[in-house]
């Protein structure tokens, strides 16, 4: 049997094509010093800034990231159990940047900043990953903020409105209700879930006790808000590198939903809460000082402004060509003794589009949420406010401003003329009207009806103690007997169109109202 030469050649070619090379090239170095979540590595001469590293330890592999590039070594941060990393361990450069899993599979879950579950649930089957630190979309990729993000809190939605795509700072001393404002905002998004207006919420807890985070998750679950929420937790006991990357991880998870609109033409909206960025700055300061970066003001490194600006710049309302999705950021900053002129507070105030300032004096005097409407401001949200709310919010601000001015005189016990007394009485009732229990967000139409009734003087002759009882009864009445008027207001979103009918409905209710605490 003769074998032709061309047959031999084809067999050899087939054999060569099936041969897969097992040779793998990788650059490795060795740990020369380790401690406090950072390591100094020798030998990775081609490492890039921000590159992902793999530490090969006796207990398995641990991930890290290049932080400092020095003359003969590199400084790296370790994500995970840095106590298992020992001097002399091998370190492999991966050629990749740090990424986290993203997608629908994360909804309802509590994860660490690397996307690993912390809630004893099943492993997360995410099909996509996103880089945690990216350059924010440019001006051409954005559009102005025009849609409201309703918080469900009367004082905020009326006087410090937030738009979808805005960055609004929540600032105040500890234990003044900063997290409560954020959680109420998440719970209020339940009304949109399942509609095209749906908002996916990301709550990033930085440097908090695990018990506090567990309590927050339980509150969200009880109110049915975990269906559309992802909780990213880097606890107080977690290493500084994990606390440093947590807000970026949460932002990357949110950006996945924001950009979905570009693919399927349905805009997706995201709310990111960073609670809080003061602790992230402290973690970053720790890393920088251990890596011997020069300290600046208050011992923070010189680029601590960039730490927060590159995170908050990623909040945006995308242009129609990019799907029209949005990412709204609510960063939280903790002040010491109300000092808003400290380094980190002033940094974040200058990056954001307004701030909600919570005052301890108001909190302890029973005004909750303890929002100081004098120095709280929104530089965008008025453009995104519901028309009906915009029409009545102006008079509310003026009533409160006049009340605050006259309050000091009234305490001196001086004789007041009737007009001044009227302003004082109106102001006291508006302050009472803006009080709101925790985890009870109000629908925007209910807020409009409530504030309209107060600013038109329907509550002026009521005892202050009966104001909230009157409000509760009025809103129940407007959902029952007065439903046609309420429905018309909800449809037109214009007070002028239904003003007379609304006034008649409120008068009809008031004629039946009997306060229980007269």
mmCIF file with all atom_site columns, N, CA and C in Angstrom, residues 369-436:
data_model
loop_
_atom_site.group_PDB
_atom_site.id
_atom_site.type_symbol
_atom_site.label_atom_id
_atom_site.label_alt_id
_atom_site.label_comp_id
_atom_site.label_asym_id
_atom_site.label_entity_id
_atom_site.label_seq_id
_atom_site.pdbx_PDB_ins_code
_atom_site.Cartn_x
_atom_site.Cartn_y
_atom_site.Cartn_z
_atom_site.occupancy
_atom_site.B_iso_or_equiv
_atom_site.pdbx_formal_charge
_atom_site.auth_seq_id
_atom_site.auth_comp_id
_atom_site.auth_asym_id
_atom_site.auth_atom_id
_atom_site.pdbx_PDB_model_num
ATOM 1   N N  . UNK A 1 369 ? -37.257 65.230 60.239 1.00 0.00 ? 369 UNK A N  1
ATOM 2   C CA . UNK A 1 369 ? -35.815 65.343 60.018 1.00 0.00 ? 369 UNK A CA 1
ATOM 3   C C  . UNK A 1 369 ? -35.299 66.747 60.371 1.00 0.00 ? 369 UNK A C  1
ATOM 4   N N  . UNK A 1 370 ? -34.095 66.781 60.979 1.00 0.00 ? 370 UNK A N  1
ATOM 5   C CA . UNK A 1 370 ? -33.533 68.020 61.547 1.00 0.00 ? 370 UNK A CA 1
ATOM 6   C C  . UNK A 1 370 ? -32.829 68.855 60.485 1.00 0.00 ? 370 UNK A C  1
ATOM 7   N N  . UNK A 1 371 ? -33.574 69.201 59.414 1.00 0.00 ? 371 UNK A N  1
ATOM 8   C CA . UNK A 1 371 ? -32.962 69.898 58.280 1.00 0.00 ? 371 UNK A CA 1
ATOM 9   C C  . UNK A 1 371 ? -32.970 71.407 58.524 1.00 0.00 ? 371 UNK A C  1
ATOM 10  N N  . UNK A 1 372 ? -31.790 72.005 58.467 1.00 0.00 ? 372 UNK A N  1
ATOM 11  C CA . UNK A 1 372 ? -31.672 73.454 58.572 1.00 0.00 ? 372 UNK A CA 1
ATOM 12  C C  . UNK A 1 372 ? -31.895 74.023 57.172 1.00 0.00 ? 372 UNK A C  1
ATOM 13  N N  . UNK A 1 373 ? -33.099 74.583 56.926 1.00 0.00 ? 373 UNK A N  1
ATOM 14  C CA . UNK A 1 373 ? -33.429 75.038 55.562 1.00 0.00 ? 373 UNK A CA 1
ATOM 15  C C  . UNK A 1 373 ? -32.708 76.331 55.213 1.00 0.00 ? 373 UNK A C  1
ATOM 16  N N  . UNK A 1 374 ? -32.068 76.957 56.200 1.00 0.00 ? 374 UNK A N  1
ATOM 17  C CA . UNK A 1 374 ? -31.330 78.193 55.938 1.00 0.00 ? 374 UNK A CA 1
ATOM 18  C C  . UNK A 1 374 ? -30.055 77.953 55.139 1.00 0.00 ? 374 UNK A C  1
ATOM 19  N N  . UNK A 1 375 ? -29.238 76.960 55.554 1.00 0.00 ? 375 UNK A N  1
ATOM 20  C CA . UNK A 1 375 ? -27.974 76.748 54.837 1.00 0.00 ? 375 UNK A CA 1
ATOM 21  C C  . UNK A 1 375 ? -28.005 75.500 53.941 1.00 0.00 ? 375 UNK A C  1
ATOM 22  N N  . UNK A 1 376 ? -29.142 74.804 53.927 1.00 0.00 ? 376 UNK A N  1
ATOM 23  C CA . UNK A 1 376 ? -29.291 73.693 52.976 1.00 0.00 ? 376 UNK A CA 1
ATOM 24  C C  . UNK A 1 376 ? -29.715 74.275 51.634 1.00 0.00 ? 376 UNK A C  1
ATOM 25  N N  . UNK A 1 377 ? -29.190 73.718 50.552 1.00 0.00 ? 377 UNK A N  1
ATOM 26  C CA . UNK A 1 377 ? -29.477 74.276 49.231 1.00 0.00 ? 377 UNK A CA 1
ATOM 27  C C  . UNK A 1 377 ? -29.381 73.184 48.171 1.00 0.00 ? 377 UNK A C  1
ATOM 28  N N  . UNK A 1 378 ? -30.163 73.344 47.100 1.00 0.00 ? 378 UNK A N  1
ATOM 29  C CA . UNK A 1 378 ? -30.029 72.467 45.943 1.00 0.00 ? 378 UNK A CA 1
ATOM 30  C C  . UNK A 1 378 ? -29.769 73.363 44.737 1.00 0.00 ? 378 UNK A C  1
ATOM 31  N N  . UNK A 1 379 ? -28.636 73.139 44.052 1.00 0.00 ? 379 UNK A N  1
ATOM 32  C CA . UNK A 1 379 ? -28.281 74.036 42.945 1.00 0.00 ? 379 UNK A CA 1
ATOM 33  C C  . UNK A 1 379 ? -28.868 73.565 41.616 1.00 0.00 ? 379 UNK A C  1
ATOM 34  N N  . UNK A 1 380 ? -29.614 72.447 41.638 1.00 0.00 ? 380 UNK A N  1
ATOM 35  C CA . UNK A 1 380 ? -30.142 71.884 40.392 1.00 0.00 ? 380 UNK A CA 1
ATOM 36  C C  . UNK A 1 380 ? -31.630 71.590 40.485 1.00 0.00 ? 380 UNK A C  1
ATOM 37  N N  . UNK A 1 381 ? -32.030 70.944 41.582 1.00 0.00 ? 381 UNK A N  1
ATOM 38  C CA . UNK A 1 381 ? -33.337 70.275 41.670 1.00 0.00 ? 381 UNK A CA 1
ATOM 39  C C  . UNK A 1 381 ? -34.548 71.092 41.312 1.00 0.00 ? 381 UNK A C  1
ATOM 40  N N  . UNK A 1 382 ? -34.520 72.438 41.498 1.00 0.00 ? 382 UNK A N  1
ATOM 41  C CA . UNK A 1 382 ? -35.677 73.262 41.150 1.00 0.00 ? 382 UNK A CA 1
ATOM 42  C C  . UNK A 1 382 ? -36.094 73.077 39.703 1.00 0.00 ? 382 UNK A C  1
ATOM 43  N N  . UNK A 1 383 ? -35.114 72.840 38.834 1.00 0.00 ? 383 UNK A N  1
ATOM 44  C CA . UNK A 1 383 ? -35.414 72.606 37.413 1.00 0.00 ? 383 UNK A CA 1
ATOM 45  C C  . UNK A 1 383 ? -36.126 71.276 37.212 1.00 0.00 ? 383 UNK A C  1
ATOM 46  N N  . UNK A 1 384 ? -35.968 70.380 38.176 1.00 0.00 ? 384 UNK A N  1
ATOM 47  C CA . UNK A 1 384 ? -36.529 69.032 38.032 1.00 0.00 ? 384 UNK A CA 1
ATOM 48  C C  . UNK A 1 384 ? -37.766 68.834 38.900 1.00 0.00 ? 384 UNK A C  1
ATOM 49  N N  . UNK A 1 385 ? -38.216 69.917 39.545 1.00 0.00 ? 385 UNK A N  1
ATOM 50  C CA . UNK A 1 385 ? -39.330 69.782 40.493 1.00 0.00 ? 385 UNK A CA 1
ATOM 51  C C  . UNK A 1 385 ? -40.674 69.632 39.770 1.00 0.00 ? 385 UNK A C  1
ATOM 52  N N  . UNK A 1 386 ? -41.587 68.890 40.393 1.00 0.00 ? 386 UNK A N  1
ATOM 53  C CA . UNK A 1 386 ? -42.961 68.788 39.877 1.00 0.00 ? 386 UNK A CA 1
ATOM 54  C C  . UNK A 1 386 ? -43.567 70.195 39.880 1.00 0.00 ? 386 UNK A C  1
ATOM 55  N N  . UNK A 1 387 ? -44.303 70.552 38.816 1.00 0.00 ? 387 UNK A N  1
ATOM 56  C CA . UNK A 1 387 ? -44.822 71.920 38.662 1.00 0.00 ? 387 UNK A CA 1
ATOM 57  C C  . UNK A 1 387 ? -45.647 72.358 39.871 1.00 0.00 ? 387 UNK A C  1
ATOM 58  N N  . UNK A 1 388 ? -46.530 71.474 40.346 1.00 0.00 ? 388 UNK A N  1
ATOM 59  C CA . UNK A 1 388 ? -47.404 71.820 41.481 1.00 0.00 ? 388 UNK A CA 1
ATOM 60  C C  . UNK A 1 388 ? -46.579 72.137 42.725 1.00 0.00 ? 388 UNK A C  1
ATOM 61  N N  . UNK A 1 389 ? -45.506 71.361 42.949 1.00 0.00 ? 389 UNK A N  1
ATOM 62  C CA . UNK A 1 389 ? -44.653 71.582 44.122 1.00 0.00 ? 389 UNK A CA 1
ATOM 63  C C  . UNK A 1 389 ? -43.905 72.911 43.989 1.00 0.00 ? 389 UNK A C  1
ATOM 64  N N  . UNK A 1 390 ? -43.464 73.206 42.781 1.00 0.00 ? 390 UNK A N  1
ATOM 65  C CA . UNK A 1 390 ? -42.727 74.452 42.530 1.00 0.00 ? 390 UNK A CA 1
ATOM 66  C C  . UNK A 1 390 ? -43.610 75.664 42.851 1.00 0.00 ? 390 UNK A C  1
ATOM 67  N N  . UNK A 1 391 ? -44.915 75.545 42.547 1.00 0.00 ? 391 UNK A N  1
ATOM 68  C CA . UNK A 1 391 ? -45.847 76.659 42.742 1.00 0.00 ? 391 UNK A CA 1
ATOM 69  C C  . UNK A 1 391 ? -46.066 76.985 44.217 1.00 0.00 ? 391 UNK A C  1
ATOM 70  N N  . UNK A 1 392 ? -45.964 75.978 45.089 1.00 0.00 ? 392 UNK A N  1
ATOM 71  C CA . UNK A 1 392 ? -46.248 76.227 46.513 1.00 0.00 ? 392 UNK A CA 1
ATOM 72  C C  . UNK A 1 392 ? -44.990 76.297 47.378 1.00 0.00 ? 392 UNK A C  1
ATOM 73  N N  . UNK A 1 393 ? -43.832 75.845 46.845 1.00 0.00 ? 393 UNK A N  1
ATOM 74  C CA . UNK A 1 393 ? -42.606 75.775 47.659 1.00 0.00 ? 393 UNK A CA 1
ATOM 75  C C  . UNK A 1 393 ? -42.071 77.165 47.996 1.00 0.00 ? 393 UNK A C  1
ATOM 76  N N  . UNK A 1 394 ? -42.260 78.130 47.088 1.00 0.00 ? 394 UNK A N  1
ATOM 77  C CA . UNK A 1 394 ? -41.740 79.483 47.323 1.00 0.00 ? 394 UNK A CA 1
ATOM 78  C C  . UNK A 1 394 ? -42.320 80.098 48.577 1.00 0.00 ? 394 UNK A C  1
ATOM 79  N N  . UNK A 1 395 ? -43.655 80.012 48.736 1.00 0.00 ? 395 UNK A N  1
ATOM 80  C CA . UNK A 1 395 ? -44.294 80.602 49.918 1.00 0.00 ? 395 UNK A CA 1
ATOM 81  C C  . UNK A 1 395 ? -43.886 79.867 51.192 1.00 0.00 ? 395 UNK A C  1
ATOM 82  N N  . UNK A 1 396 ? -43.614 78.566 51.078 1.00 0.00 ? 396 UNK A N  1
ATOM 83  C CA . UNK A 1 396 ? -43.189 77.785 52.254 1.00 0.00 ? 396 UNK A CA 1
ATOM 84  C C  . UNK A 1 396 ? -41.840 78.282 52.760 1.00 0.00 ? 396 UNK A C  1
ATOM 85  N N  . UNK A 1 397 ? -40.903 78.484 51.848 1.00 0.00 ? 397 UNK A N  1
ATOM 86  C CA . UNK A 1 397 ? -39.570 78.996 52.216 1.00 0.00 ? 397 UNK A CA 1
ATOM 87  C C  . UNK A 1 397 ? -39.680 80.365 52.896 1.00 0.00 ? 397 UNK A C  1
ATOM 88  N N  . UNK A 1 398 ? -40.521 81.241 52.320 1.00 0.00 ? 398 UNK A N  1
ATOM 89  C CA . UNK A 1 398 ? -40.684 82.590 52.885 1.00 0.00 ? 398 UNK A CA 1
ATOM 90  C C  . UNK A 1 398 ? -41.304 82.537 54.275 1.00 0.00 ? 398 UNK A C  1
ATOM 91  N N  . UNK A 1 399 ? -42.335 81.685 54.446 1.00 0.00 ? 399 UNK A N  1
ATOM 92  C CA . UNK A 1 399 ? -42.980 81.536 55.767 1.00 0.00 ? 399 UNK A CA 1
ATOM 93  C C  . UNK A 1 399 ? -41.963 81.107 56.824 1.00 0.00 ? 399 UNK A C  1
ATOM 94  N N  . UNK A 1 400 ? -41.132 80.137 56.460 1.00 0.00 ? 400 UNK A N  1
ATOM 95  C CA . UNK A 1 400 ? -40.149 79.618 57.421 1.00 0.00 ? 400 UNK A CA 1
ATOM 96  C C  . UNK A 1 400 ? -39.062 80.645 57.708 1.00 0.00 ? 400 UNK A C  1
ATOM 97  N N  . UNK A 1 401 ? -38.600 81.342 56.664 1.00 0.00 ? 401 UNK A N  1
ATOM 98  C CA . UNK A 1 401 ? -37.557 82.361 56.855 1.00 0.00 ? 401 UNK A CA 1
ATOM 99  C C  . UNK A 1 401 ? -38.064 83.464 57.784 1.00 0.00 ? 401 UNK A C  1
ATOM 100 N N  . UNK A 1 402 ? -39.314 83.922 57.560 1.00 0.00 ? 402 UNK A N  1
ATOM 101 C CA . UNK A 1 402 ? -39.907 84.972 58.408 1.00 0.00 ? 402 UNK A CA 1
ATOM 102 C C  . UNK A 1 402 ? -40.048 84.474 59.843 1.00 0.00 ? 402 UNK A C  1
ATOM 103 N N  . UNK A 1 403 ? -40.456 83.238 59.991 1.00 0.00 ? 403 UNK A N  1
ATOM 104 C CA . UNK A 1 403 ? -40.643 82.646 61.330 1.00 0.00 ? 403 UNK A CA 1
ATOM 105 C C  . UNK A 1 403 ? -39.321 82.607 62.090 1.00 0.00 ? 403 UNK A C  1
ATOM 106 N N  . UNK A 1 404 ? -38.253 82.149 61.423 1.00 0.00 ? 404 UNK A N  1
ATOM 107 C CA . UNK A 1 404 ? -36.940 82.040 62.088 1.00 0.00 ? 404 UNK A CA 1
ATOM 108 C C  . UNK A 1 404 ? -36.460 83.426 62.553 1.00 0.00 ? 404 UNK A C  1
ATOM 109 N N  . UNK A 1 405 ? -36.732 84.474 61.729 1.00 0.00 ? 405 UNK A N  1
ATOM 110 C CA . UNK A 1 405 ? -36.308 85.832 62.080 1.00 0.00 ? 405 UNK A CA 1
ATOM 111 C C  . UNK A 1 405 ? -37.067 86.360 63.293 1.00 0.00 ? 405 UNK A C  1
ATOM 112 N N  . UNK A 1 406 ? -38.377 86.105 63.298 1.00 0.00 ? 406 UNK A N  1
ATOM 113 C CA . UNK A 1 406 ? -39.229 86.665 64.357 1.00 0.00 ? 406 UNK A CA 1
ATOM 114 C C  . UNK A 1 406 ? -39.186 85.868 65.657 1.00 0.00 ? 406 UNK A C  1
ATOM 115 N N  . UNK A 1 407 ? -38.747 84.613 65.541 1.00 0.00 ? 407 UNK A N  1
ATOM 116 C CA . UNK A 1 407 ? -38.746 83.715 66.711 1.00 0.00 ? 407 UNK A CA 1
ATOM 117 C C  . UNK A 1 407 ? -37.925 84.301 67.854 1.00 0.00 ? 407 UNK A C  1
ATOM 118 N N  . UNK A 1 408 ? -36.769 84.898 67.514 1.00 0.00 ? 408 UNK A N  1
ATOM 119 C CA . UNK A 1 408 ? -35.886 85.467 68.537 1.00 0.00 ? 408 UNK A CA 1
ATOM 120 C C  . UNK A 1 408 ? -36.588 86.608 69.280 1.00 0.00 ? 408 UNK A C  1
ATOM 121 N N  . UNK A 1 409 ? -37.306 87.468 68.542 1.00 0.00 ? 409 UNK A N  1
ATOM 122 C CA . UNK A 1 409 ? -38.029 88.585 69.179 1.00 0.00 ? 409 UNK A CA 1
ATOM 123 C C  . UNK A 1 409 ? -39.111 88.065 70.100 1.00 0.00 ? 409 UNK A C  1
ATOM 124 N N  . UNK A 1 410 ? -39.820 87.047 69.651 1.00 0.00 ? 410 UNK A N  1
ATOM 125 C CA . UNK A 1 410 ? -40.950 86.515 70.429 1.00 0.00 ? 410 UNK A CA 1
ATOM 126 C C  . UNK A 1 410 ? -40.471 85.985 71.776 1.00 0.00 ? 410 UNK A C  1
ATOM 127 N N  . UNK A 1 411 ? -39.242 85.443 71.806 1.00 0.00 ? 411 UNK A N  1
ATOM 128 C CA . UNK A 1 411 ? -38.724 84.875 73.064 1.00 0.00 ? 411 UNK A CA 1
ATOM 129 C C  . UNK A 1 411 ? -38.426 85.960 74.093 1.00 0.00 ? 411 UNK A C  1
ATOM 130 N N  . UNK A 1 412 ? -38.247 87.216 73.641 1.00 0.00 ? 412 UNK A N  1
ATOM 131 C CA . UNK A 1 412 ? -37.963 88.316 74.571 1.00 0.00 ? 412 UNK A CA 1
ATOM 132 C C  . UNK A 1 412 ? -39.222 88.786 75.304 1.00 0.00 ? 412 UNK A C  1
ATOM 133 N N  . UNK A 1 413 ? -40.358 88.277 74.835 1.00 0.00 ? 413 UNK A N  1
ATOM 134 C CA . UNK A 1 413 ? -41.620 88.623 75.487 1.00 0.00 ? 413 UNK A CA 1
ATOM 135 C C  . UNK A 1 413 ? -42.138 90.008 75.129 1.00 0.00 ? 413 UNK A C  1
ATOM 136 N N  . UNK A 1 414 ? -41.633 90.585 74.042 1.00 0.00 ? 414 UNK A N  1
ATOM 137 C CA . UNK A 1 414 ? -42.087 91.912 73.621 1.00 0.00 ? 414 UNK A CA 1
ATOM 138 C C  . UNK A 1 414 ? -43.497 91.835 73.023 1.00 0.00 ? 414 UNK A C  1
ATOM 139 N N  . UNK A 1 415 ? -44.201 92.988 73.074 1.00 0.00 ? 415 UNK A N  1
ATOM 140 C CA . UNK A 1 415 ? -45.549 93.067 72.491 1.00 0.00 ? 415 UNK A CA 1
ATOM 141 C C  . UNK A 1 415 ? -45.453 92.983 70.970 1.00 0.00 ? 415 UNK A C  1
ATOM 142 N N  . UNK A 1 416 ? -46.253 92.116 70.359 1.00 0.00 ? 416 UNK A N  1
ATOM 143 C CA . UNK A 1 416 ? -46.196 91.938 68.904 1.00 0.00 ? 416 UNK A CA 1
ATOM 144 C C  . UNK A 1 416 ? -47.495 92.400 68.265 1.00 0.00 ? 416 UNK A C  1
ATOM 145 N N  . UNK A 1 417 ? -47.382 93.077 67.093 1.00 0.00 ? 417 UNK A N  1
ATOM 146 C CA . UNK A 1 417 ? -48.604 93.472 66.394 1.00 0.00 ? 417 UNK A CA 1
ATOM 147 C C  . UNK A 1 417 ? -49.239 92.246 65.744 1.00 0.00 ? 417 UNK A C  1
ATOM 148 N N  . UNK A 1 418 ? -50.472 92.436 65.249 1.00 0.00 ? 418 UNK A N  1
ATOM 149 C CA . UNK A 1 418 ? -51.239 91.292 64.741 1.00 0.00 ? 418 UNK A CA 1
ATOM 150 C C  . UNK A 1 418 ? -50.571 90.621 63.549 1.00 0.00 ? 418 UNK A C  1
ATOM 151 N N  . UNK A 1 419 ? -49.996 91.412 62.635 1.00 0.00 ? 419 UNK A N  1
ATOM 152 C CA . UNK A 1 419 ? -49.361 90.844 61.431 1.00 0.00 ? 419 UNK A CA 1
ATOM 153 C C  . UNK A 1 419 ? -48.170 89.971 61.817 1.00 0.00 ? 419 UNK A C  1
ATOM 154 N N  . UNK A 1 420 ? -47.365 90.458 62.763 1.00 0.00 ? 420 UNK A N  1
ATOM 155 C CA . UNK A 1 420 ? -46.191 89.698 63.222 1.00 0.00 ? 420 UNK A CA 1
ATOM 156 C C  . UNK A 1 420 ? -46.642 88.412 63.904 1.00 0.00 ? 420 UNK A C  1
ATOM 157 N N  . UNK A 1 421 ? -47.667 88.520 64.745 1.00 0.00 ? 421 UNK A N  1
ATOM 158 C CA . UNK A 1 421 ? -48.176 87.343 65.457 1.00 0.00 ? 421 UNK A CA 1
ATOM 159 C C  . UNK A 1 421 ? -48.689 86.303 64.463 1.00 0.00 ? 421 UNK A C  1
ATOM 160 N N  . UNK A 1 422 ? -49.340 86.804 63.380 1.00 0.00 ? 422 UNK A N  1
ATOM 161 C CA . UNK A 1 422 ? -49.863 85.911 62.355 1.00 0.00 ? 422 UNK A CA 1
ATOM 162 C C  . UNK A 1 422 ? -48.730 85.136 61.680 1.00 0.00 ? 422 UNK A C  1
ATOM 163 N N  . UNK A 1 423 ? -47.644 85.874 61.387 1.00 0.00 ? 423 UNK A N  1
ATOM 164 C CA . UNK A 1 423 ? -46.481 85.228 60.756 1.00 0.00 ? 423 UNK A CA 1
ATOM 165 C C  . UNK A 1 423 ? -45.875 84.171 61.674 1.00 0.00 ? 423 UNK A C  1
ATOM 166 N N  . UNK A 1 424 ? -45.805 84.504 62.959 1.00 0.00 ? 424 UNK A N  1
ATOM 167 C CA . UNK A 1 424 ? -45.258 83.550 63.945 1.00 0.00 ? 424 UNK A CA 1
ATOM 168 C C  . UNK A 1 424 ? -46.122 82.299 64.027 1.00 0.00 ? 424 UNK A C  1
ATOM 169 N N  . UNK A 1 425 ? -47.453 82.506 64.077 1.00 0.00 ? 425 UNK A N  1
ATOM 170 C CA . UNK A 1 425 ? -48.370 81.363 64.177 1.00 0.00 ? 425 UNK A CA 1
ATOM 171 C C  . UNK A 1 425 ? -48.264 80.476 62.937 1.00 0.00 ? 425 UNK A C  1
ATOM 172 N N  . UNK A 1 426 ? -48.214 81.123 61.756 1.00 0.00 ? 426 UNK A N  1
ATOM 173 C CA . UNK A 1 426 ? -48.094 80.365 60.497 1.00 0.00 ? 426 UNK A CA 1
ATOM 174 C C  . UNK A 1 426 ? -46.777 79.570 60.487 1.00 0.00 ? 426 UNK A C  1
ATOM 175 N N  . UNK A 1 427 ? -45.687 80.229 60.863 1.00 0.00 ? 427 UNK A N  1
ATOM 176 C CA . UNK A 1 427 ? -44.363 79.566 60.865 1.00 0.00 ? 427 UNK A CA 1
ATOM 177 C C  . UNK A 1 427 ? -44.322 78.363 61.787 1.00 0.00 ? 427 UNK A C  1
ATOM 178 N N  . UNK A 1 428 ? -44.895 78.522 62.999 1.00 0.00 ? 428 UNK A N  1
ATOM 179 C CA . UNK A 1 428 ? -44.898 77.418 63.972 1.00 0.00 ? 428 UNK A CA 1
ATOM 180 C C  . UNK A 1 428 ? -45.644 76.213 63.412 1.00 0.00 ? 428 UNK A C  1
ATOM 181 N N  . UNK A 1 429 ? -46.751 76.478 62.695 1.00 0.00 ? 429 UNK A N  1
ATOM 182 C CA . UNK A 1 429 ? -47.535 75.375 62.128 1.00 0.00 ? 429 UNK A CA 1
ATOM 183 C C  . UNK A 1 429 ? -46.831 74.740 60.927 1.00 0.00 ? 429 UNK A C  1
ATOM 184 N N  . UNK A 1 430 ? -46.103 75.549 60.147 1.00 0.00 ? 430 UNK A N  1
ATOM 185 C CA . UNK A 1 430 ? -45.360 74.983 58.998 1.00 0.00 ? 430 UNK A CA 1
ATOM 186 C C  . UNK A 1 430 ? -44.200 74.114 59.483 1.00 0.00 ? 430 UNK A C  1
ATOM 187 N N  . UNK A 1 431 ? -43.539 74.539 60.571 1.00 0.00 ? 431 UNK A N  1
ATOM 188 C CA . UNK A 1 431 ? -42.456 73.717 61.150 1.00 0.00 ? 431 UNK A CA 1
ATOM 189 C C  . UNK A 1 431 ? -43.031 72.380 61.609 1.00 0.00 ? 431 UNK A C  1
ATOM 190 N N  . UNK A 1 432 ? -44.198 72.441 62.260 1.00 0.00 ? 432 UNK A N  1
ATOM 191 C CA . UNK A 1 432 ? -44.861 71.210 62.732 1.00 0.00 ? 432 UNK A CA 1
ATOM 192 C C  . UNK A 1 432 ? -45.261 70.329 61.550 1.00 0.00 ? 432 UNK A C  1
ATOM 193 N N  . UNK A 1 433 ? -45.722 70.965 60.481 1.00 0.00 ? 433 UNK A N  1
ATOM 194 C CA . UNK A 1 433 ? -46.173 70.241 59.286 1.00 0.00 ? 433 UNK A CA 1
ATOM 195 C C  . UNK A 1 433 ? -45.017 69.490 58.610 1.00 0.00 ? 433 UNK A C  1
ATOM 196 N N  . UNK A 1 434 ? -43.814 70.070 58.687 1.00 0.00 ? 434 UNK A N  1
ATOM 197 C CA . UNK A 1 434 ? -42.663 69.447 58.011 1.00 0.00 ? 434 UNK A CA 1
ATOM 198 C C  . UNK A 1 434 ? -42.040 68.316 58.821 1.00 0.00 ? 434 UNK A C  1
ATOM 199 N N  . UNK A 1 435 ? -42.493 68.129 60.066 1.00 0.00 ? 435 UNK A N  1
ATOM 200 C CA . UNK A 1 435 ? -42.005 66.990 60.851 1.00 0.00 ? 435 UNK A CA 1
ATOM 201 C C  . UNK A 1 435 ? -42.546 65.700 60.235 1.00 0.00 ? 435 UNK A C  1
ATOM 202 N N  . UNK A 1 436 ? -41.754 64.665 60.295 1.00 0.00 ? 436 UNK A N  1
ATOM 203 C CA . UNK A 1 436 ? -42.154 63.418 59.619 1.00 0.00 ? 436 UNK A CA 1
ATOM 204 C C  . UNK A 1 436 ? -41.539 62.228 60.343 1.00 0.00 ? 436 UNK A C  1
#
